[in-house]
Short mmCIF file of C-alpha atoms in Angstrom, two decimals:
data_model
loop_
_atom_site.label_atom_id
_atom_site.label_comp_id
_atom_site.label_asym_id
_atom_site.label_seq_id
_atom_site.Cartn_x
_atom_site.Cartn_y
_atom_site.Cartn_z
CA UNK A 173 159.38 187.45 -21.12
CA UNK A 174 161.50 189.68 -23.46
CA UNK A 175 160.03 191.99 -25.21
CA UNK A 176 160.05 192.92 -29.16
CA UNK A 177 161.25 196.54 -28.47
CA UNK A 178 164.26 196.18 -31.31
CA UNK A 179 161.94 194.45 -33.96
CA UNK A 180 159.66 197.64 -33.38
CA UNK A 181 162.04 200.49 -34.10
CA UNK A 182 162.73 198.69 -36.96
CA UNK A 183 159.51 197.89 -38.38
CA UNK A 184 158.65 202.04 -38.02
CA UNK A 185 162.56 202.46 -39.82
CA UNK A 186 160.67 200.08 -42.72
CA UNK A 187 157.83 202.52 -42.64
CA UNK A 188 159.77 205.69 -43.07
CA UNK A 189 161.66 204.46 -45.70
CA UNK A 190 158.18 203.83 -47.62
CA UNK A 191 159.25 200.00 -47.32
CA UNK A 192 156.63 198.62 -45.26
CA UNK A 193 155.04 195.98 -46.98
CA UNK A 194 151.24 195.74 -46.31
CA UNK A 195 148.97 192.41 -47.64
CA UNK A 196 145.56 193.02 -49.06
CA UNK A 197 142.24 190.95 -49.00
CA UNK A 198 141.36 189.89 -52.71
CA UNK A 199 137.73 188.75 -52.10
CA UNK A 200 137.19 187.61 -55.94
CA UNK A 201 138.74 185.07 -58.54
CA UNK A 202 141.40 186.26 -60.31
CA UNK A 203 140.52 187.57 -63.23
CA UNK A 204 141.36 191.11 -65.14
CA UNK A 205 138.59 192.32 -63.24
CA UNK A 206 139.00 192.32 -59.36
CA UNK A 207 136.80 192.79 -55.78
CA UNK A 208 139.52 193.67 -53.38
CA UNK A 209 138.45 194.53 -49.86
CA UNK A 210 134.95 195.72 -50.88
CA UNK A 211 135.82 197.58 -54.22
CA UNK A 212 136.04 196.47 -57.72
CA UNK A 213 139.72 197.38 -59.76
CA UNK A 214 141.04 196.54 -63.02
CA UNK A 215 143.96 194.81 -62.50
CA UNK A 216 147.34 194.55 -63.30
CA UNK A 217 149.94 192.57 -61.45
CA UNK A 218 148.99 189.09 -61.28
CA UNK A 219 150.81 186.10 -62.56
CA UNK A 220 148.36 184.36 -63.86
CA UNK A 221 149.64 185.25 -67.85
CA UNK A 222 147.00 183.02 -69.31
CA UNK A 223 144.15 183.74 -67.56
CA UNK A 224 143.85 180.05 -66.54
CA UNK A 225 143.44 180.85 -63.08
CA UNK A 226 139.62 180.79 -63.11
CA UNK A 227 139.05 178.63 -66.51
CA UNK A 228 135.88 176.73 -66.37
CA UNK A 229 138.21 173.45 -67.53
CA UNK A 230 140.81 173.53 -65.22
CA UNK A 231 137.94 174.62 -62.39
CA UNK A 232 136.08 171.41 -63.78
CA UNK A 233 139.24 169.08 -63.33
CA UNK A 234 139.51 170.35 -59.92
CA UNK A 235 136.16 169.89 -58.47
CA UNK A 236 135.72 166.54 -60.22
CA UNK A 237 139.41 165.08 -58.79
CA UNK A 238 138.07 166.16 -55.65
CA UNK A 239 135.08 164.56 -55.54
CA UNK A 240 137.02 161.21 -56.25
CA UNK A 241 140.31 162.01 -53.83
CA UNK A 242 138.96 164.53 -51.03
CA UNK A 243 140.76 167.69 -50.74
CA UNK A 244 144.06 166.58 -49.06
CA UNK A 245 146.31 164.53 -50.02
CA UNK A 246 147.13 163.20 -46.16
CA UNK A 247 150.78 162.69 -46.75
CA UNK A 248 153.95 163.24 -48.49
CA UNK A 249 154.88 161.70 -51.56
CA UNK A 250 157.45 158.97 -50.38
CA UNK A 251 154.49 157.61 -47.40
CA UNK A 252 151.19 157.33 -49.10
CA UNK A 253 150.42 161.05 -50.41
CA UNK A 254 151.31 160.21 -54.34
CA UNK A 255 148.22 159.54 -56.14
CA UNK A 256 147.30 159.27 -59.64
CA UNK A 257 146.84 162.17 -60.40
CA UNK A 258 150.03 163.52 -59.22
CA UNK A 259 151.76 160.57 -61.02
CA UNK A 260 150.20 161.63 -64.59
CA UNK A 261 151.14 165.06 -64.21
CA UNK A 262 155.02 164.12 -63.71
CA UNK A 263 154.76 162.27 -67.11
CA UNK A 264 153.31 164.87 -68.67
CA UNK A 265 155.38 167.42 -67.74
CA UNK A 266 158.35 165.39 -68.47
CA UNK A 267 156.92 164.70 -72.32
CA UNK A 268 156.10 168.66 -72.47
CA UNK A 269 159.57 169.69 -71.44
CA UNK A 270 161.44 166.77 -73.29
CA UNK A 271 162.72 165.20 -70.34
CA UNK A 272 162.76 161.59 -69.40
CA UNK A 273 161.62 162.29 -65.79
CA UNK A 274 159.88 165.84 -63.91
CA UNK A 275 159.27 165.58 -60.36
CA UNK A 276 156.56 167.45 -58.89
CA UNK A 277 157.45 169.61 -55.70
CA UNK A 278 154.58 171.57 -53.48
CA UNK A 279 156.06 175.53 -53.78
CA UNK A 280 158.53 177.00 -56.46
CA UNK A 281 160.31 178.31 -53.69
CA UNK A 282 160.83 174.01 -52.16
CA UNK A 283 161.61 173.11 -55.53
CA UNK A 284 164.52 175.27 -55.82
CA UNK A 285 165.47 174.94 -52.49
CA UNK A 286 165.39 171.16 -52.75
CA UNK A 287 167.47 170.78 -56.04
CA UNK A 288 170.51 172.78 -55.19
CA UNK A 289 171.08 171.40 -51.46
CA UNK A 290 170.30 168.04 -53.26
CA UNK A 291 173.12 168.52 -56.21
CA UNK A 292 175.57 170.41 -54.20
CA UNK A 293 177.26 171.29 -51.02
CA UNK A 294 180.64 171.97 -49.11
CA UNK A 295 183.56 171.77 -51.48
CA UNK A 296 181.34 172.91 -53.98
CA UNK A 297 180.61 175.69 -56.22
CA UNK A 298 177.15 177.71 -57.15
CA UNK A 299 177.28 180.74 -59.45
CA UNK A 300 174.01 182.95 -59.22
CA UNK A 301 172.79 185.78 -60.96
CA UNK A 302 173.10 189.02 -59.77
CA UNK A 303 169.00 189.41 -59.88
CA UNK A 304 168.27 185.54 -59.13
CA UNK A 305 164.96 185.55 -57.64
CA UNK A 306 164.94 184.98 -53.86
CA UNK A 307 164.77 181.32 -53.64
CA UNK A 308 167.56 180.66 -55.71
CA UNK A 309 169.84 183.42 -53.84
CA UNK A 310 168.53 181.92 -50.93
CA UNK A 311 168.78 178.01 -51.66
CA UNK A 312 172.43 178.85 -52.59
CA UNK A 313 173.40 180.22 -49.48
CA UNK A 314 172.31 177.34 -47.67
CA UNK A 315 173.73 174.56 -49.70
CA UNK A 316 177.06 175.28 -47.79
CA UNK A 317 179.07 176.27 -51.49
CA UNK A 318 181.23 178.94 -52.14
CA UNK A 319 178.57 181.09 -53.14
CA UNK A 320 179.40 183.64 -56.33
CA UNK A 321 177.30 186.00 -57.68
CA UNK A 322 178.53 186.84 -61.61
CA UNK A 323 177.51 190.22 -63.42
CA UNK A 324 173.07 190.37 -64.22
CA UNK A 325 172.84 188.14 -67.98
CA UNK A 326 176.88 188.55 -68.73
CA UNK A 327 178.48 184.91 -69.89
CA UNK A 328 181.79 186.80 -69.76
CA UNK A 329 181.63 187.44 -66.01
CA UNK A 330 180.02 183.75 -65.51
CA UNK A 331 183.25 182.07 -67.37
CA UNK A 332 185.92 184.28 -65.48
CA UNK A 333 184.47 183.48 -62.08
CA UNK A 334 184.57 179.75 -63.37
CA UNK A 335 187.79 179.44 -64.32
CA UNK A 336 189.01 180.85 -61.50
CA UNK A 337 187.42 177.92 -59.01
CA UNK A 338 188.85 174.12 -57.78
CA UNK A 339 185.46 173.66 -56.84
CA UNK A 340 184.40 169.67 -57.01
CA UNK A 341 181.15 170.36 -58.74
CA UNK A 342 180.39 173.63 -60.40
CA UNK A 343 176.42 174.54 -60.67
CA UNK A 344 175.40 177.67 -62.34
CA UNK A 345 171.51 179.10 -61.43
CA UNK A 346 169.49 181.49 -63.50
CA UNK A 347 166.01 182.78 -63.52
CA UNK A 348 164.85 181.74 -67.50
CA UNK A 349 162.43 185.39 -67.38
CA UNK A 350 163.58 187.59 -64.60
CA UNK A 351 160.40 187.98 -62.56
CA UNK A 352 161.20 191.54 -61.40
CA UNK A 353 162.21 193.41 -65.10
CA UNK A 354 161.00 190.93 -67.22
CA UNK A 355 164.12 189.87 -69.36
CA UNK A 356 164.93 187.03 -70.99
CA UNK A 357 168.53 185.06 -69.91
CA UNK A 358 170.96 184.55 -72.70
CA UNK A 359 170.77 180.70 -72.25
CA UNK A 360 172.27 179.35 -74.95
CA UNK A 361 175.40 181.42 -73.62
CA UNK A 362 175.21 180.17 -70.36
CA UNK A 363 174.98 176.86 -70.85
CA UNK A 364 177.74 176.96 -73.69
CA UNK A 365 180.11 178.94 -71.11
CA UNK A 366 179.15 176.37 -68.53
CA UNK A 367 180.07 173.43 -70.51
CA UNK A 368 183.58 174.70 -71.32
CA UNK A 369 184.12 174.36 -67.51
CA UNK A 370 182.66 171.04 -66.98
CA UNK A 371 179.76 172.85 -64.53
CA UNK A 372 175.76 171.94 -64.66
CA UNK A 373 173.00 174.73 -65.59
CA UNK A 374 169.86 175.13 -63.61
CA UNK A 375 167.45 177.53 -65.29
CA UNK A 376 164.48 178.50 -62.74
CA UNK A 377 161.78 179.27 -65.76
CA UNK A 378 159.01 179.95 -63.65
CA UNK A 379 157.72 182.65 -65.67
CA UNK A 380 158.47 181.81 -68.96
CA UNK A 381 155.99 178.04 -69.17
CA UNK A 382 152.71 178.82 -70.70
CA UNK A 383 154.02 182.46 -71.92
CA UNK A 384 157.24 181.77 -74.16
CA UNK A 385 157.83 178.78 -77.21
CA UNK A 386 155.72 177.54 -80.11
CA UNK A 387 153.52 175.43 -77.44
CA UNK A 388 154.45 177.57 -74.16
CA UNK A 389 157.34 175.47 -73.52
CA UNK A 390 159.03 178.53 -71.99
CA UNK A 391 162.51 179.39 -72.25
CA UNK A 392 164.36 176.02 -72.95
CA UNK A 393 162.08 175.77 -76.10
CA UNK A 394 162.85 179.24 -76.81
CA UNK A 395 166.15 178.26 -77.20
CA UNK A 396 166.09 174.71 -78.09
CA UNK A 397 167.94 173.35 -75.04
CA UNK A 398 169.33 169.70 -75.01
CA UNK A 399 168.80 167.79 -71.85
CA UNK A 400 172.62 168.05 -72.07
CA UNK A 401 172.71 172.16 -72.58
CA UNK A 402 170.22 172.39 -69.35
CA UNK A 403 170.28 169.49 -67.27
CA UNK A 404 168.08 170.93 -64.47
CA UNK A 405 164.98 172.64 -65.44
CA UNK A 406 162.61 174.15 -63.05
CA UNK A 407 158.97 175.27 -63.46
CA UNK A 408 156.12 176.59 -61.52
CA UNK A 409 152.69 176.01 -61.96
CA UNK A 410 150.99 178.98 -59.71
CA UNK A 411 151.35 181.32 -62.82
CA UNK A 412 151.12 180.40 -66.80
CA UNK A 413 149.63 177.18 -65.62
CA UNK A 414 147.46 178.65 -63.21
CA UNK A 415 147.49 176.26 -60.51
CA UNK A 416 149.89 175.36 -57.61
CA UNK A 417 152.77 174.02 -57.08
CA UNK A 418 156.14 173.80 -59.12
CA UNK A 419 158.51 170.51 -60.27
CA UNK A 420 161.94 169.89 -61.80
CA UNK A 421 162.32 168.21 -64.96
CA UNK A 422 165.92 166.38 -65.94
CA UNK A 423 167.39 163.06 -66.29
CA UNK A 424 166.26 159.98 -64.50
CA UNK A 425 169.53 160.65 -62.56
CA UNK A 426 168.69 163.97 -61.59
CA UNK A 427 165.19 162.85 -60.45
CA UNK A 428 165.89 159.82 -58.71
CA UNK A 429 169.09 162.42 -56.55
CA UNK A 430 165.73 164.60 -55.69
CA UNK A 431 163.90 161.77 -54.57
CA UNK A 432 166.35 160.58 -52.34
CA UNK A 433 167.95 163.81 -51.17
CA UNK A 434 166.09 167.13 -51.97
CA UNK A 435 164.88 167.44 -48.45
CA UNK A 436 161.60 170.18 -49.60
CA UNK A 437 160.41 167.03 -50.91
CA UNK A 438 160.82 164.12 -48.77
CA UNK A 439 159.43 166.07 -45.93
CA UNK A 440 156.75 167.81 -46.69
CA UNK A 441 152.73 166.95 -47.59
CA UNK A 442 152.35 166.08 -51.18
CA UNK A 443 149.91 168.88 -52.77
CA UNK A 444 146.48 168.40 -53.06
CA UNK A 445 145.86 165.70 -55.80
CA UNK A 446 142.68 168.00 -57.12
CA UNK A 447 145.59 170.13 -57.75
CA UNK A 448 147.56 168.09 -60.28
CA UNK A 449 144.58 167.07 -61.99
CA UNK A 450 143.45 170.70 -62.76
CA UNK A 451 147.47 171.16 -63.85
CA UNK A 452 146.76 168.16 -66.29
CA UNK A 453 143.81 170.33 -67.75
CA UNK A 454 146.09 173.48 -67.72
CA UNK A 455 148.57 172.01 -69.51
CA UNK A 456 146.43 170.61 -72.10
CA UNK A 457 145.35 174.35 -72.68
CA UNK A 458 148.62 175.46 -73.20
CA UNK A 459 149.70 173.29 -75.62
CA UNK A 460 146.68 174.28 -78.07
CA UNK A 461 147.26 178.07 -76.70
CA UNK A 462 148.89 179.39 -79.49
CA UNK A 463 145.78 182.29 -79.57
CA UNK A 464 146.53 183.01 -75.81
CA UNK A 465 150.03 183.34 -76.62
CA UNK A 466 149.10 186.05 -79.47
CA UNK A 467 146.91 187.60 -77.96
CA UNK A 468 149.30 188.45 -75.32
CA UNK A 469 152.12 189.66 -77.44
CA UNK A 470 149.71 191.98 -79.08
CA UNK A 471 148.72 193.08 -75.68
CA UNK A 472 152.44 193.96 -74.61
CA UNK A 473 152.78 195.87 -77.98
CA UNK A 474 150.40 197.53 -77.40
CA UNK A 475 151.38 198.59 -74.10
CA UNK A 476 154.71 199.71 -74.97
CA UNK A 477 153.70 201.61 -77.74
CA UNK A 478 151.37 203.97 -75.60
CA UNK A 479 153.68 203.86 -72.30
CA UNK A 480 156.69 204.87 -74.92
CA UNK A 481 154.35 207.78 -76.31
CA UNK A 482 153.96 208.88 -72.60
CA UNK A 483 157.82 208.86 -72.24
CA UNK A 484 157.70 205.97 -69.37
CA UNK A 485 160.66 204.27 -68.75
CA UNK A 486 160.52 201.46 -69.47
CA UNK A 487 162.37 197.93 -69.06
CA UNK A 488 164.00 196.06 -72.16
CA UNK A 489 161.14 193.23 -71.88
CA UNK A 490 159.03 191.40 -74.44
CA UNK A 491 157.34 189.14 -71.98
CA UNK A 492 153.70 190.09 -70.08
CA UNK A 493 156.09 191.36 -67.20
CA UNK A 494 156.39 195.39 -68.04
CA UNK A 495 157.99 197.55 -64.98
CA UNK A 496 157.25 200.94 -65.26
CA UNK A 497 161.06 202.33 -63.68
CA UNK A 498 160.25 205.13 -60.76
CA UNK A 499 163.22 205.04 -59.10
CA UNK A 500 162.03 206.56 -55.66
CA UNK A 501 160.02 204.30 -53.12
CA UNK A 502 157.65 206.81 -51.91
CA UNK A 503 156.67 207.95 -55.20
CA UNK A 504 156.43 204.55 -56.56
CA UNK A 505 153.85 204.06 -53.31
CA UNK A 506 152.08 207.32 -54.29
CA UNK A 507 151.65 206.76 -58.50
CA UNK A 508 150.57 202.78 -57.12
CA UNK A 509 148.03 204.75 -54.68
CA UNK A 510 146.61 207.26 -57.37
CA UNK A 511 146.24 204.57 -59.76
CA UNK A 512 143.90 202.77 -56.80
CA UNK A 513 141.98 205.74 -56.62
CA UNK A 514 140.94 205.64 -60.58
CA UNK A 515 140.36 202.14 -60.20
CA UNK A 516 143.75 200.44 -61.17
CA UNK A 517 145.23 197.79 -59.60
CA UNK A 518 148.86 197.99 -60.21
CA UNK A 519 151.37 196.84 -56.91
CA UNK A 520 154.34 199.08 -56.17
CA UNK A 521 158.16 196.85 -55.88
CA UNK A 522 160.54 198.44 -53.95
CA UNK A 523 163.72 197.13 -52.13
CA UNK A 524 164.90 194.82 -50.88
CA UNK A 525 162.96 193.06 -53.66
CA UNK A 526 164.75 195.18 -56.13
CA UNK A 527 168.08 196.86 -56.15
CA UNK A 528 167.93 200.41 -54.01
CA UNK A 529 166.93 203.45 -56.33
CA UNK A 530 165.01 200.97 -58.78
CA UNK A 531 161.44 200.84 -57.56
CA UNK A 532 158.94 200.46 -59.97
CA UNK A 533 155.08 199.73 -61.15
CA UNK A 534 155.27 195.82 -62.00
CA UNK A 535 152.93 195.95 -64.66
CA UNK A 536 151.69 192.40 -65.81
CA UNK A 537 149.46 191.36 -68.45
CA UNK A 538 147.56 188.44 -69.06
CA UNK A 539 145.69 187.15 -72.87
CA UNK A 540 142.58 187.57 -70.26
CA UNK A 541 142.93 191.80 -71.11
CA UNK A 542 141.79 193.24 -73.77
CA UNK A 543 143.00 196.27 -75.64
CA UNK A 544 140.37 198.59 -74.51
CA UNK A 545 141.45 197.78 -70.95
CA UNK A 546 145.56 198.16 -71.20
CA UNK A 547 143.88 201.79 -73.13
CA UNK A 548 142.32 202.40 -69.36
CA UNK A 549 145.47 201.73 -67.75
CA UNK A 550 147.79 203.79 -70.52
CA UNK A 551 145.20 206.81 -70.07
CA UNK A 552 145.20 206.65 -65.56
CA UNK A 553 148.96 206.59 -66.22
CA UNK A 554 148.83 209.61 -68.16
CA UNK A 555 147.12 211.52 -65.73
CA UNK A 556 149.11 210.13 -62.35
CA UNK A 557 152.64 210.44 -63.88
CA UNK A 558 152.88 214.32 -65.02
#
């Protein structure tokens, strides 16, 4: 049997290069307040925005849908694994969005995978930003497209690369809030640009819903996109909503393509319906969470102002995603690890997640803090950063 010998060398290369990635054991809900591995921490890097996560409503929804359906849902959605529940959350969603149809899908990562192998493929054309999270890079890659990559939030360098393709169908993908700095894509560019060159937009808005819009209708609401501005609108539910799972909203076109050829969905267990019916609660909340919504924006202004006083760098965001820029790995790893030790929860990125020489302290907040606690984390940061 061969042995691993190669993987090895390279997994101590990740270590010396202060890339190794290492998991740890959160043994509490999540909450601003943490228990990880044995020891409490104020926290700061979770993507639950709302602090819905652990809210006695949506934890009521859940226990009581699984009382009535069990825990799993024994199947995918196209053999017998679509219940109810998983039916009224596809409505709603598709009334909260302004769509005629939303389709729910089990990850974030299968719903993007799933609607751009399902929309395009060889002969075709996908245009990605530069700092496109993962899934998308990944999901476009795979479709079998000619695969661009046009300059990060720059409808300029989007329009030249389209007019300079024969491509049969043209689909440009962008993260609505960039998950890593925290920016908002100039949308109503993009789609503008993308019309001009008869192409579709897909806008992955996974952490904008809940956060961004008059009733948390993230990014599209933001910018009052038409269903014919952004045809293909992705969400997740694992982090303003709280829950699991993720779905694409669009036309009944668009929906009924997914159903019959978005392959992350056909083939693969329908999530838990308990799960859907605590997303049903979730989304109730953040339609009447105007005072979550303030209450975080107050929070991030907050935070700036003190990190600015400090002379942090920081990234040109207004959402609860607020990098602190370090540049170096290892002393990303070591400001993360002397935070720890005053009780601060706050997770180093470094590449390949993020573009080499730009590690950082993702800083997240959620309306769960309060301003005495971002205080605690402005006043550790003092004392680890000189």
């Amino acid at each position: 049997m061969a042995g691993f010998e190669g993987l090895e060398q390279a997994l101590q290369q990740r270590q010396r290069d202060a890339l190794y990635r290492v998991r740890r054991t959160l043994e509490s809900a999540q909450a601003p307040e943490v228990v990880v591995e044995g020891r409490q921490y104020l926290a700061f890097c979770s993507n639950d925005y709302l602090g819905l996560a652990n809210h006695p409503q949506v934890i009521k929804a859940f226990t009581d849908a699984a009382q009535k359906f069990g825990v799993g849902s024994g199947a995918s959605h196209l053999v017998n694994g679509h219940s109810r529940y998983h039916h009224q959350l596809e409505d709603a969603l598709a009334e909260f969005t302004g769509r005629p149809r939303a389709l729910l899908f089990s990850t974030g990562y299968m719903a993007n995978l799933g609607a751009i192998n399902a929309l395009i493929g060889k002969g075709d054309a996908v245009f990605e930003d530069r700092l496109n999270h993962a899934s998308l890079l990944d999901a476009g890659l795979l479709s079998g497209a000619r695969f661009q990559r046009y300059l990060h939030n720059d409808a300029d360098s989007l329009g030249k690369k389209l007019a300079r393709t024969e491509a049969n169908r043209k689909l440009v993908v962008t993260d609505g809030v960039f998950s890593m700095d925290g920016d908002i894509a100039p949308l109503a560019e993009l789609a503008e640009v993308t019309r001009q060159h008869d192409g579709w937009l897909m806008v992955d808005d996974a952490h904008g819903f809940g956060c961004l819009g008059e009733t948390g209708g993230g990014c599209a609401q933001v910018f009052d996109m038409t269903l014919e501005q952004l045809p293909v609108l992705v969400g997740t539910l694992g982090k303003g909503f709280g829950t699991a799972g993720a779905f694409v909203a669009g036309s009944e076109v668009l929906i009924e393509t997914l159903i019959q050829h978005a392959r992350s969905y056909i083939y693969t267990t329908a999530m838990p319906p308990a799960v859907a019916a605590a997303t049903l609660a979730s989304l109730q909340l953040i339609r009447d969470g105007q005072h979550l919504r303030q209450q975080m924006e107050t929070l991030i202004a907050h935070f700036r102002r003190g990190a600015e006083q400090l002379g942090l760098k920081l990234m040109d965001s207004t959402t609860p995603i607020q990098p602190i820029l370090i540049g170096d790995s290892a002393r990303a790893l070591q400001i993360s690890a002397a935070l720890e030790q005053q009780g601060i929860f706050v997770t180093a990125i470094r590449p390949p997640t993020v573009p080499e020489g730009s590690a950082r302290l993702r800083v997240t907040l959620s309306a769960a803090h309060t301003e005495q606690q971002v205080d605690r984390l402005l006043n550790a940061l003092e004392q680890v950063c000189q």
